[in-house]
PDB file of C-alpha atoms and ligand atoms in Angstrom:
ATOM      1  CA  UNK A  81      -7.884   7.958  29.692  1.00  0.00           C
ATOM      2  CA  UNK A  82      -9.187   6.229  26.583  1.00  0.00           C
ATOM      3  CA  UNK A  83     -12.954   6.361  26.018  1.00  0.00           C
ATOM      4  CA  UNK A  84     -14.626   3.032  26.883  1.00  0.00           C
ATOM      5  CA  UNK A  85     -15.890   2.396  23.333  1.00  0.00           C
ATOM      6  CA  UNK A  86     -12.463   3.065  21.898  1.00  0.00           C
ATOM      7  CA  UNK A  87     -10.863   0.804  24.532  1.00  0.00           C
ATOM      8  CA  UNK A  88     -13.095  -2.039  23.359  1.00  0.00           C
ATOM      9  CA  UNK A  89     -12.337  -1.335  19.701  1.00  0.00           C
ATOM     10  CA  UNK A  90      -8.580  -1.316  20.424  1.00  0.00           C
ATOM     11  CA  UNK A  91      -8.819  -4.643  22.235  1.00  0.00           C
ATOM     12  CA  UNK A  92     -10.580  -6.016  19.140  1.00  0.00           C
ATOM     13  CA  UNK A  93      -7.764  -4.607  17.000  1.00  0.00           C
ATOM     14  CA  UNK A  94      -5.235  -6.312  19.291  1.00  0.00           C
ATOM     15  CA  UNK A  95      -7.008  -9.589  18.586  1.00  0.00           C
ATOM     16  CA  UNK A  96      -6.989  -8.830  14.840  1.00  0.00           C
ATOM     17  CA  UNK A  97      -3.225  -8.231  14.839  1.00  0.00           C
ATOM     18  CA  UNK A  98      -2.601 -11.623  16.434  1.00  0.00           C
ATOM     19  CA  UNK A  99      -5.180 -13.181  14.128  1.00  0.00           C
ATOM     20  CA  UNK A 100      -3.211 -11.676  11.216  1.00  0.00           C
ATOM     21  CA  UNK A 101      -0.062 -13.313  12.575  1.00  0.00           C
ATOM     22  CA  UNK A 102      -1.931 -16.629  12.654  1.00  0.00           C
ATOM     23  CA  UNK A 103      -3.197 -16.128   9.077  1.00  0.00           C
ATOM     24  CA  UNK A 104       0.386 -15.609   7.869  1.00  0.00           C
ATOM     25  CA  UNK A 105       1.590 -18.645   9.775  1.00  0.00           C
ATOM     26  CA  UNK A 106      -1.047 -20.637   7.859  1.00  0.00           C
ATOM     27  CA  UNK A 107       0.113 -19.125   4.575  1.00  0.00           C
ATOM     28  CA  UNK A 108       3.712 -19.981   5.464  1.00  0.00           C
ATOM     29  CA  UNK A 109       2.696 -23.579   6.136  1.00  0.00           C
ATOM     30  CA  UNK A 110       0.879 -23.796   2.781  1.00  0.00           C
ATOM     31  CA  UNK A 111       3.882 -22.406   0.859  1.00  0.00           C
ATOM     32  CA  UNK A 112       6.242 -24.783   2.609  1.00  0.00           C
ATOM     33  CA  UNK A 113       3.974 -27.733   1.773  1.00  0.00           C
ATOM     34  CA  UNK A 114       3.942 -26.688  -1.904  1.00  0.00           C
ATOM     35  CA  UNK A 115       7.757 -26.421  -2.043  1.00  0.00           C
ATOM     36  CA  UNK A 116       7.839 -22.612  -2.110  1.00  0.00           C
ATOM     37  CA  UNK A 117      10.337 -22.300   0.717  1.00  0.00           C
ATOM     38  CA  UNK A 118      11.158 -18.677  -0.093  1.00  0.00           C
ATOM     39  CA  UNK A 119       7.497 -17.654   0.079  1.00  0.00           C
ATOM     40  CA  UNK A 120       7.181 -19.677   3.262  1.00  0.00           C
ATOM     41  CA  UNK A 121      10.037 -17.611   4.714  1.00  0.00           C
ATOM     42  CA  UNK A 122       8.390 -14.382   3.494  1.00  0.00           C
ATOM     43  CA  UNK A 123       5.144 -15.219   5.312  1.00  0.00           C
ATOM     44  CA  UNK A 124       7.047 -16.255   8.418  1.00  0.00           C
ATOM     45  CA  UNK A 125       8.598 -12.763   8.489  1.00  0.00           C
ATOM     46  CA  UNK A 126       5.109 -11.347   7.937  1.00  0.00           C
ATOM     47  CA  UNK A 127       3.950 -13.397  10.940  1.00  0.00           C
ATOM     48  CA  UNK A 128       6.730 -11.857  13.047  1.00  0.00           C
ATOM     49  CA  UNK A 129       5.743  -8.363  11.899  1.00  0.00           C
ATOM     50  CA  UNK A 130       2.148  -8.924  12.959  1.00  0.00           C
ATOM     51  CA  UNK A 131       3.248 -10.161  16.373  1.00  0.00           C
ATOM     52  CA  UNK A 132       5.298  -6.939  16.670  1.00  0.00           C
ATOM     53  CA  UNK A 133       2.210  -4.894  15.681  1.00  0.00           C
ATOM     54  CA  UNK A 134       0.198  -6.716  18.326  1.00  0.00           C
ATOM     55  CA  UNK A 135       2.845  -6.190  21.012  1.00  0.00           C
ATOM     56  CA  UNK A 136       3.102  -2.469  20.243  1.00  0.00           C
ATOM     57  CA  UNK A 137      -0.644  -2.127  20.793  1.00  0.00           C
ATOM     58  CA  UNK A 138      -0.547  -4.348  23.888  1.00  0.00           C
ATOM     59  CA  UNK A 139       2.152  -2.134  25.410  1.00  0.00           C
ATOM     60  CA  UNK A 140       0.170   1.018  24.571  1.00  0.00           C
ATOM     61  CA  UNK A 141      -2.975  -0.364  26.227  1.00  0.00           C
ATOM     62  CA  UNK A 142      -0.948  -1.247  29.316  1.00  0.00           C
ATOM     63  CA  UNK A 143       0.595   2.242  29.404  1.00  0.00           C
ATOM     64  CA  UNK A 144      -2.923   3.704  29.210  1.00  0.00           C
ATOM     65  CA  UNK A 145      -4.108   1.472  32.078  1.00  0.00           C
ATOM     66  CA  UNK A 146      -6.665  -0.288  29.919  1.00  0.00           C
ATOM     67  CA  UNK A 147      -7.988  -3.480  31.433  1.00  0.00           C
ATOM     68  CA  UNK A 148      -6.859  -5.935  28.774  1.00  0.00           C
ATOM     69  CA  UNK A 149      -8.922  -8.972  27.839  1.00  0.00           C
ATOM     70  CA  UNK A 150      -7.724 -11.601  25.389  1.00  0.00           C
ATOM     71  CA  UNK A 151     -10.608 -13.197  23.485  1.00  0.00           C
ATOM     72  CA  UNK A 152     -10.040 -16.347  21.420  1.00  0.00           C
ATOM     73  CA  UNK A 153      -8.152 -16.030  18.164  1.00  0.00           C
ATOM     74  CA  UNK A 154     -10.229 -17.285  15.237  1.00  0.00           C
ATOM     75  CA  UNK A 155      -8.953 -20.333  13.364  1.00  0.00           C
ATOM     76  CA  UNK A 156      -7.370 -19.824   9.935  1.00  0.00           C
ATOM     77  CA  UNK A 157      -7.226 -21.635   6.621  1.00  0.00           C
ATOM     78  CA  UNK A 158      -4.066 -23.381   5.441  1.00  0.00           C
ATOM     79  CA  UNK A 159      -5.559 -24.299   2.054  1.00  0.00           C
ATOM     80  CA  UNK A 160      -4.980 -22.136  -1.017  1.00  0.00           C
ATOM     81  CA  UNK A 161      -5.115 -22.876  -4.746  1.00  0.00           C
ATOM     82  CA  UNK A 162      -1.795 -21.373  -5.881  1.00  0.00           C
ATOM     83  CA  UNK A 163       1.034 -18.993  -5.001  1.00  0.00           C
ATOM     84  CA  UNK A 164      -0.960 -16.198  -6.635  1.00  0.00           C
ATOM     85  CA  UNK A 165      -4.040 -17.098  -4.598  1.00  0.00           C
ATOM     86  CA  UNK A 166      -2.144 -16.966  -1.309  1.00  0.00           C
ATOM     87  CA  UNK A 167      -0.691 -13.511  -2.055  1.00  0.00           C
ATOM     88  CA  UNK A 168      -4.042 -12.203  -3.312  1.00  0.00           C
ATOM     89  CA  UNK A 169      -5.701 -13.355  -0.083  1.00  0.00           C
ATOM     90  CA  UNK A 170      -2.874 -11.683   1.836  1.00  0.00           C
ATOM     91  CA  UNK A 171      -3.557  -8.391   0.012  1.00  0.00           C
ATOM     92  CA  UNK A 172      -7.299  -8.648   0.675  1.00  0.00           C
ATOM     93  CA  UNK A 173      -6.511  -9.182   4.352  1.00  0.00           C
ATOM     94  CA  UNK A 174      -4.226  -6.146   4.513  1.00  0.00           C
ATOM     95  CA  UNK A 175      -6.914  -4.014   2.831  1.00  0.00           C
ATOM     96  CA  UNK A 176      -9.338  -5.187   5.502  1.00  0.00           C
ATOM     97  CA  UNK A 177      -6.806  -4.248   8.222  1.00  0.00           C
ATOM     98  CA  UNK A 178      -6.336  -0.811   6.670  1.00  0.00           C
ATOM     99  CA  UNK A 179     -10.101  -0.276   6.762  1.00  0.00           C
ATOM    100  CA  UNK A 180     -10.189  -1.258  10.442  1.00  0.00           C
ATOM    101  CA  UNK A 181      -7.374   1.156  11.267  1.00  0.00           C
ATOM    102  CA  UNK A 182      -9.087   3.972   9.369  1.00  0.00           C
ATOM    103  CA  UNK A 183     -12.293   3.305  11.317  1.00  0.00           C
ATOM    104  CA  UNK A 184     -10.364   3.345  14.598  1.00  0.00           C
ATOM    105  CA  UNK A 185      -8.666   6.603  13.590  1.00  0.00           C
ATOM    106  CA  UNK A 186     -12.119   8.102  12.928  1.00  0.00           C
ATOM    107  CA  UNK A 187     -13.261   7.149  16.427  1.00  0.00           C
ATOM    108  CA  UNK A 188     -10.065   8.502  18.049  1.00  0.00           C
ATOM    109  CA  UNK A 189     -10.497  11.761  16.145  1.00  0.00           C
ATOM    110  CA  UNK A 190     -14.138  12.020  17.163  1.00  0.00           C
ATOM    111  CA  UNK A 191     -13.159  11.446  20.808  1.00  0.00           C
ATOM    112  CA  UNK A 192     -10.349  14.018  20.481  1.00  0.00           C
ATOM    113  CA  UNK A 193      -7.985  11.296  21.746  1.00  0.00           C
ATOM    114  CA  UNK A 194      -4.755  12.634  20.243  1.00  0.00           C
ATOM    115  CA  UNK A 195      -2.439  10.052  21.821  1.00  0.00           C
ATOM    116  CA  UNK A 196      -4.427   7.137  20.414  1.00  0.00           C
ATOM    117  CA  UNK A 197      -4.858   8.909  17.093  1.00  0.00           C
ATOM    118  CA  UNK A 198      -1.055   9.345  16.887  1.00  0.00           C
ATOM    119  CA  UNK A 199      -0.479   5.690  17.639  1.00  0.00           C
ATOM    120  CA  UNK A 200      -3.005   4.688  14.985  1.00  0.00           C
ATOM    121  CA  UNK A 201      -1.271   6.847  12.386  1.00  0.00           C
ATOM    122  CA  UNK A 202       1.843   4.726  12.871  1.00  0.00           C
ATOM    123  CA  UNK A 203      -0.252   1.689  11.907  1.00  0.00           C
ATOM    124  CA  UNK A 204      -1.928   3.486   9.002  1.00  0.00           C
ATOM    125  CA  UNK A 205       1.498   4.395   7.566  1.00  0.00           C
ATOM    126  CA  UNK A 206       2.722   0.845   8.083  1.00  0.00           C
ATOM    127  CA  UNK A 207      -0.275  -0.414   6.084  1.00  0.00           C
ATOM    128  CA  UNK A 208       0.733   1.623   3.024  1.00  0.00           C
ATOM    129  CA  UNK A 209       4.061  -0.232   2.926  1.00  0.00           C
ATOM    130  CA  UNK A 210       2.453  -3.604   3.604  1.00  0.00           C
ATOM    131  CA  UNK A 211      -0.073  -3.251   0.782  1.00  0.00           C
ATOM    132  CA  UNK A 212       2.555  -1.934  -1.610  1.00  0.00           C
ATOM    133  CA  UNK A 213       4.921  -4.866  -0.891  1.00  0.00           C
ATOM    134  CA  UNK A 214       2.222  -7.453  -1.517  1.00  0.00           C
ATOM    135  CA  UNK A 215       1.000  -5.662  -4.642  1.00  0.00           C
ATOM    136  CA  UNK A 216       4.515  -5.757  -6.110  1.00  0.00           C
ATOM    137  CA  UNK A 217       4.784  -9.503  -5.468  1.00  0.00           C
ATOM    138  CA  UNK A 218       1.366 -10.130  -7.045  1.00  0.00           C
ATOM    139  CA  UNK A 219       2.399  -8.170 -10.158  1.00  0.00           C
ATOM    140  CA  UNK A 220       5.563 -10.223 -10.369  1.00  0.00           C
ATOM    141  CA  UNK A 221       3.708 -13.540 -10.054  1.00  0.00           C
ATOM    142  CA  UNK A 222       1.175 -12.477 -12.707  1.00  0.00           C
ATOM    143  CA  UNK A 223       4.021 -11.556 -15.010  1.00  0.00           C
ATOM    144  CA  UNK A 224       5.528 -15.054 -14.965  1.00  0.00           C
ATOM    145  CA  UNK A 225       2.149 -16.850 -14.975  1.00  0.00           C
ATOM    146  CA  UNK A 226       2.714 -20.576 -14.460  1.00  0.00           C
ATOM    147  CA  UNK A 227       6.242 -20.536 -15.830  1.00  0.00           C
ATOM    148  CA  UNK A 228       8.144 -22.822 -13.462  1.00  0.00           C
ATOM    149  CA  UNK A 229      11.463 -21.046 -13.797  1.00  0.00           C
ATOM    150  CA  UNK A 230       9.792 -17.666 -13.230  1.00  0.00           C
ATOM    151  CA  UNK A 231       8.112 -18.898 -10.048  1.00  0.00           C
ATOM    152  CA  UNK A 232      11.391 -20.452  -8.914  1.00  0.00           C
ATOM    153  CA  UNK A 233      13.125 -17.078  -9.357  1.00  0.00           C
ATOM    154  CA  UNK A 234      10.417 -15.247  -7.404  1.00  0.00           C
ATOM    155  CA  UNK A 235      10.620 -17.825  -4.644  1.00  0.00           C
ATOM    156  CA  UNK A 236      14.389 -17.365  -4.434  1.00  0.00           C
ATOM    157  CA  UNK A 237      13.882 -13.614  -4.079  1.00  0.00           C
ATOM    158  CA  UNK A 238      11.288 -14.092  -1.321  1.00  0.00           C
ATOM    159  CA  UNK A 239      13.800 -16.261   0.549  1.00  0.00           C
ATOM    160  CA  UNK A 240      16.011 -13.215   1.143  1.00  0.00           C
ATOM    161  CA  UNK A 241      13.502 -11.370   3.350  1.00  0.00           C
ATOM    162  CA  UNK A 242      14.681 -10.993   6.936  1.00  0.00           C
ATOM    163  CA  UNK A 243      12.715  -9.765   9.905  1.00  0.00           C
ATOM    164  CA  UNK A 244      13.411  -6.219  11.021  1.00  0.00           C
ATOM    165  CA  UNK A 245      11.178  -5.180  13.910  1.00  0.00           C
ATOM    166  CA  UNK A 246       9.047  -2.376  12.401  1.00  0.00           C
ATOM    167  CA  UNK A 247       8.304  -0.977  15.855  1.00  0.00           C
ATOM    168  CA  UNK A 248      11.985  -0.265  16.562  1.00  0.00           C
ATOM    169  CA  UNK A 249      13.322   0.339  13.026  1.00  0.00           C
ATOM    170  CA  UNK A 250      14.315   3.923  12.299  1.00  0.00           C
TER     171      UNK A 250
HETATM  172 FE1  LIG B 173      -0.715  -5.504  11.366  1.00  0.00          FE
HETATM  173 FE2  LIG B 173      -0.504  -6.249   8.422  1.00  0.00          FE
HETATM  174  O1  LIG B 173      -1.550  -5.490   9.735  1.00  0.00           O
END
């Protein structure tokens, strides 16, 4: 049985995962509009990953007999100033998500809720990879600056990303 306060915080996290998916859908739309089809693909895969994160939590809450509520998902921006801007905003968002997951882990630890703590550690580990991936892309974009051929090459690379469900991957 999950403590009531933690239940509420997990439901908020569920909303944040789907909000993240929505944010990445917006970023994908922006990249597509700007002709960065590879980056658009990259964010579409990111969208799918966030949906998978949300569904993993949804399933856990169901397994723990939590009465699930689904509050509205906040609207998102589809306007950015550049490819660098969109990836920097993506990194800032992931850092925010990491903070949320650390806070949730603190609560689970305080409540001695080992099952929820274990689940949250899966997310915390996933965040390390997410932040690292985005950081690498940002470094790459900064390296080429506004060189058109450089950006074209990065975009081509981003086009190769395929979705692998992180909740089932080994
Ligand atoms: Fe599910 Fe990227 O946080």
